[in-house]
mmCIF file of C-alpha atoms in Angstrom:
data_model
loop_
_atom_site.group_PDB
_atom_site.id
_atom_site.type_symbol
_atom_site.label_atom_id
_atom_site.label_comp_id
_atom_site.label_asym_id
_atom_site.label_seq_id
_atom_site.Cartn_x
_atom_site.Cartn_y
_atom_site.Cartn_z
ATOM 1 C CA GLU A 1 111.899 68.021 140.675
ATOM 2 C CA SER A 2 112.227 69.633 143.914
ATOM 3 C CA GLN A 3 110.347 69.264 147.096
ATOM 4 C CA THR A 4 112.578 72.423 148.726
ATOM 5 C CA LEU A 5 112.417 76.025 149.187
ATOM 6 C CA GLU A 6 114.963 78.225 149.553
ATOM 7 C CA LEU A 7 114.802 81.456 149.905
ATOM 8 C CA ASN A 8 116.151 81.930 152.901
ATOM 9 C CA SER A 9 118.524 85.362 152.251
ATOM 10 C CA CYS A 10 116.885 87.744 149.869
ATOM 11 C CA SER A 11 115.980 90.445 151.779
ATOM 12 C CA LEU A 12 112.671 89.114 151.603
ATOM 13 C CA MET A 13 110.587 91.166 153.451
ATOM 14 C CA GLN A 14 106.679 89.715 152.866
ATOM 15 C CA ILE A 15 106.004 85.598 150.619
ATOM 16 C CA PRO A 16 105.581 87.324 146.824
ATOM 17 C CA ASP A 17 102.204 86.209 145.279
ATOM 18 C CA ALA A 18 104.143 85.020 142.261
ATOM 19 C CA VAL A 19 105.352 82.087 145.188
ATOM 20 C CA PHE A 20 102.152 81.895 146.162
ATOM 21 C CA SER A 21 100.430 80.911 142.681
ATOM 22 C CA LEU A 22 104.102 78.974 142.193
ATOM 23 C CA MET A 23 104.186 76.736 145.291
ATOM 24 C CA LYS A 24 99.585 75.174 144.504
ATOM 25 C CA LEU A 25 101.433 73.327 141.389
ATOM 26 C CA SER A 26 104.490 72.294 143.231
ATOM 27 C CA HIS A 27 104.626 69.572 146.560
ATOM 28 C CA ILE A 28 106.394 71.241 148.688
ATOM 29 C CA LEU A 29 107.925 69.518 151.530
ATOM 30 C CA HIS A 30 110.995 71.628 153.175
ATOM 31 C CA CYS A 31 111.176 75.614 153.060
ATOM 32 C CA ASN A 32 112.859 77.725 154.155
ATOM 33 C CA LEU A 33 112.440 81.614 154.559
ATOM 34 C CA SER A 34 115.662 81.849 156.866
ATOM 35 C CA CYS A 35 117.579 85.433 157.611
ATOM 36 C CA ASN A 36 114.477 87.760 155.621
ATOM 37 C CA MET A 37 113.434 90.579 157.755
ATOM 38 C CA ILE A 38 109.553 89.300 157.130
ATOM 39 C CA THR A 39 107.419 90.772 159.782
ATOM 40 C CA LYS A 40 104.406 88.467 158.796
ATOM 41 C CA ILE A 41 102.759 85.075 156.646
ATOM 42 C CA SER A 42 100.201 85.157 154.683
ATOM 43 C CA PRO A 43 96.872 83.491 155.787
ATOM 44 C CA ARG A 44 97.638 82.145 152.178
ATOM 45 C CA PHE A 45 100.377 80.148 152.857
ATOM 46 C CA GLY A 46 98.816 76.916 154.724
ATOM 47 C CA THR A 47 96.636 76.188 151.093
ATOM 48 C CA CYS A 48 99.808 76.717 149.204
ATOM 49 C CA PHE A 49 102.403 74.931 151.524
ATOM 50 C CA SER A 50 99.603 72.401 153.080
ATOM 51 C CA HIS A 51 102.482 69.051 152.871
ATOM 52 C CA ILE A 52 105.558 70.797 153.476
ATOM 53 C CA THR A 53 107.044 69.073 156.806
ATOM 54 C CA THR A 54 109.923 71.617 157.806
ATOM 55 C CA LEU A 55 109.568 75.168 157.784
ATOM 56 C CA ASN A 56 112.241 77.445 158.004
ATOM 57 C CA LEU A 57 110.873 80.891 158.851
ATOM 58 C CA SER A 58 114.683 81.330 161.362
ATOM 59 C CA SER A 59 116.352 84.690 161.997
ATOM 60 C CA ASN A 60 112.945 87.222 160.278
ATOM 61 C CA ARG A 61 111.217 90.063 162.268
ATOM 62 C CA LEU A 62 108.311 87.255 162.734
ATOM 63 C CA SER A 63 106.023 88.460 166.037
ATOM 64 C CA SER A 64 103.090 86.353 164.989
ATOM 65 C CA ILE A 65 102.162 83.326 163.289
ATOM 66 C CA PRO A 66 98.948 83.412 161.531
ATOM 67 C CA LYS A 67 96.035 80.481 161.899
ATOM 68 C CA GLU A 68 95.824 78.824 158.704
ATOM 69 C CA VAL A 69 99.108 76.912 159.333
ATOM 70 C CA ILE A 70 97.413 74.619 161.334
ATOM 71 C CA LYS A 71 96.589 73.979 156.806
ATOM 72 C CA CYS A 72 100.099 72.217 157.392
ATOM 73 C CA SER A 73 98.875 68.919 158.434
ATOM 74 C CA GLN A 74 102.561 66.523 158.157
ATOM 75 C CA LEU A 75 104.867 70.175 159.488
ATOM 76 C CA GLN A 76 106.879 68.395 161.377
ATOM 77 C CA SER A 77 108.799 70.591 162.449
ATOM 78 C CA VAL A 78 109.853 74.463 162.551
ATOM 79 C CA ASP A 79 111.571 76.660 163.498
ATOM 80 C CA ILE A 80 111.141 80.227 164.702
ATOM 81 C CA SER A 81 114.415 81.248 166.991
ATOM 82 C CA ILE A 82 115.900 85.178 166.699
ATOM 83 C CA ASN A 83 112.625 86.565 165.661
ATOM 84 C CA SER A 84 110.171 89.168 167.497
ATOM 85 C CA PHE A 85 107.362 86.292 169.145
ATOM 86 C CA VAL A 86 106.638 87.402 172.681
ATOM 87 C CA VAL A 87 103.827 85.142 172.958
ATOM 88 C CA PHE A 88 104.772 80.987 172.357
ATOM 89 C CA PRO A 89 103.134 80.102 169.216
ATOM 90 C CA THR A 90 99.979 78.072 169.992
ATOM 91 C CA ILE A 91 98.787 77.582 167.233
ATOM 92 C CA LEU A 92 101.498 75.427 166.376
ATOM 93 C CA LEU A 93 99.884 72.657 168.438
ATOM 94 C CA GLU A 94 97.504 72.612 167.629
ATOM 95 C CA ILE A 95 98.855 70.636 163.614
ATOM 96 C CA LYS A 96 99.080 66.826 165.198
ATOM 97 C CA SER A 97 101.752 65.682 163.567
ATOM 98 C CA ILE A 98 104.171 68.229 164.734
ATOM 99 C CA THR A 99 107.190 67.263 166.925
ATOM 100 C CA ASP A 100 110.071 69.330 167.140
ATOM 101 C CA ILE A 101 110.083 73.750 167.221
ATOM 102 C CA LYS A 102 112.415 75.859 167.854
ATOM 103 C CA ALA A 103 111.721 78.972 169.223
ATOM 104 C CA LYS A 104 114.804 80.589 170.348
ATOM 105 C CA ASN A 105 116.074 84.040 170.962
ATOM 106 C CA ASN A 106 113.576 85.757 171.153
ATOM 107 C CA PHE A 107 111.401 87.976 173.331
ATOM 108 C CA ILE A 108 108.558 84.705 175.063
ATOM 109 C CA ALA A 109 108.093 85.287 178.325
ATOM 110 C CA ASP A 110 105.507 82.156 179.428
ATOM 111 C CA VAL A 111 104.562 79.004 177.888
ATOM 112 C CA ASP A 112 101.671 77.010 178.607
ATOM 113 C CA ASP A 113 103.683 74.473 180.106
ATOM 114 C CA GLU A 114 100.610 71.877 179.579
ATOM 115 C CA ALA A 115 99.382 72.060 175.988
ATOM 116 C CA LEU A 116 103.190 71.167 175.314
ATOM 117 C CA GLU A 117 103.050 67.600 177.218
ATOM 118 C CA GLN A 118 98.904 67.290 176.555
ATOM 119 C CA HIS A 119 100.433 67.009 173.144
ATOM 120 C CA ALA A 120 100.536 63.606 171.047
ATOM 121 C CA ASN A 121 104.078 64.256 168.773
ATOM 122 C CA LEU A 122 106.006 66.710 170.320
ATOM 123 C CA GLU A 123 109.336 65.648 170.727
ATOM 124 C CA LEU A 124 111.604 69.046 171.750
ATOM 125 C CA VAL A 125 110.901 72.421 172.070
ATOM 126 C CA ASN A 126 113.975 74.854 171.765
ATOM 127 C CA LEU A 127 113.130 78.188 174.550
ATOM 128 C CA GLU A 128 117.255 78.788 174.591
ATOM 129 C CA GLU A 129 117.650 82.721 175.519
ATOM 130 C CA ASN A 130 114.176 83.294 175.850
ATOM 131 C CA PRO A 131 113.173 86.186 179.230
ATOM 132 C CA LEU A 132 111.309 83.591 181.064
ATOM 133 C CA ASP A 133 109.762 84.611 184.443
ATOM 134 C CA GLN A 134 110.825 82.371 186.781
ATOM 135 C CA PRO A 135 107.429 80.218 187.426
ATOM 136 C CA THR A 136 107.499 79.338 183.751
ATOM 137 C CA HIS A 137 111.362 78.092 183.730
ATOM 138 C CA ALA A 138 110.340 76.555 187.286
ATOM 139 C CA ARG A 139 106.592 75.010 184.866
ATOM 140 C CA LEU A 140 108.788 73.508 182.710
ATOM 141 C CA SER A 141 111.597 72.479 183.649
ATOM 142 C CA ARG A 142 109.846 70.094 185.116
ATOM 143 C CA VAL A 143 107.970 68.622 182.258
ATOM 144 C CA GLU A 144 108.299 64.919 181.250
ATOM 145 C CA GLY A 145 107.954 63.110 178.303
ATOM 146 C CA LEU A 146 110.008 65.551 175.665
ATOM 147 C CA ARG A 147 112.225 67.277 176.130
ATOM 148 C CA ILE A 148 112.397 71.475 176.793
ATOM 149 C CA VAL A 149 115.699 73.173 176.025
ATOM 150 C CA LEU A 150 116.019 76.053 178.488
ATOM 151 C CA THR A 151 119.158 78.915 179.378
ATOM 152 C CA ASP A 152 120.025 78.208 182.256
ATOM 153 C CA ARG A 153 118.457 81.533 184.463
ATOM 154 C CA ARG A 154 119.215 84.055 185.671
ATOM 155 C CA VAL A 155 117.502 86.432 188.075
ATOM 156 C CA GLN A 156 116.853 90.242 186.120
ATOM 157 C CA GLU A 157 118.030 93.489 188.108
ATOM 158 C CA TRP A 158 113.801 94.104 188.256
ATOM 159 C CA GLU A 159 113.350 90.941 190.737
ATOM 160 C CA ASP A 160 116.539 91.216 192.430
ATOM 161 C CA LEU A 161 114.969 93.299 196.081
ATOM 162 C CA SER A 162 117.701 92.751 198.301
ATOM 163 C CA CYS A 163 118.833 96.391 197.598
#
């Protein structure tokens, strides 16, 4: 029996209810929902996918993750790159097992650097190509104990007051 659920590039706007019914009987460890048009993850996800270790939600239209995802207590790696997140989903930091968060190419301007530093198992956070504000970028650049990947910050037009 496969331990991987591959539903990438299926033009999904949501996870079909039938998938949740099927997952109750399966022991899925890897879930790939990338390259769809998903705008929302059902709260049922955490219950039905409680054993997953890797979750790929990249290239969708997500802007939030339901709090029920904390039931995915073995989740180690999550990819939310190329979505519509404006706020870093701190719910992911409530999952003790998480080691790797990829959040490239979103619209995140601010991240709680202390929350990242305080997570016991977090090793990597990729925040490339996000419009991080200057104070956040500076604070994240100084974080020690984990690898934070950032894009070199360019001064935004509205920030340049030298004119």
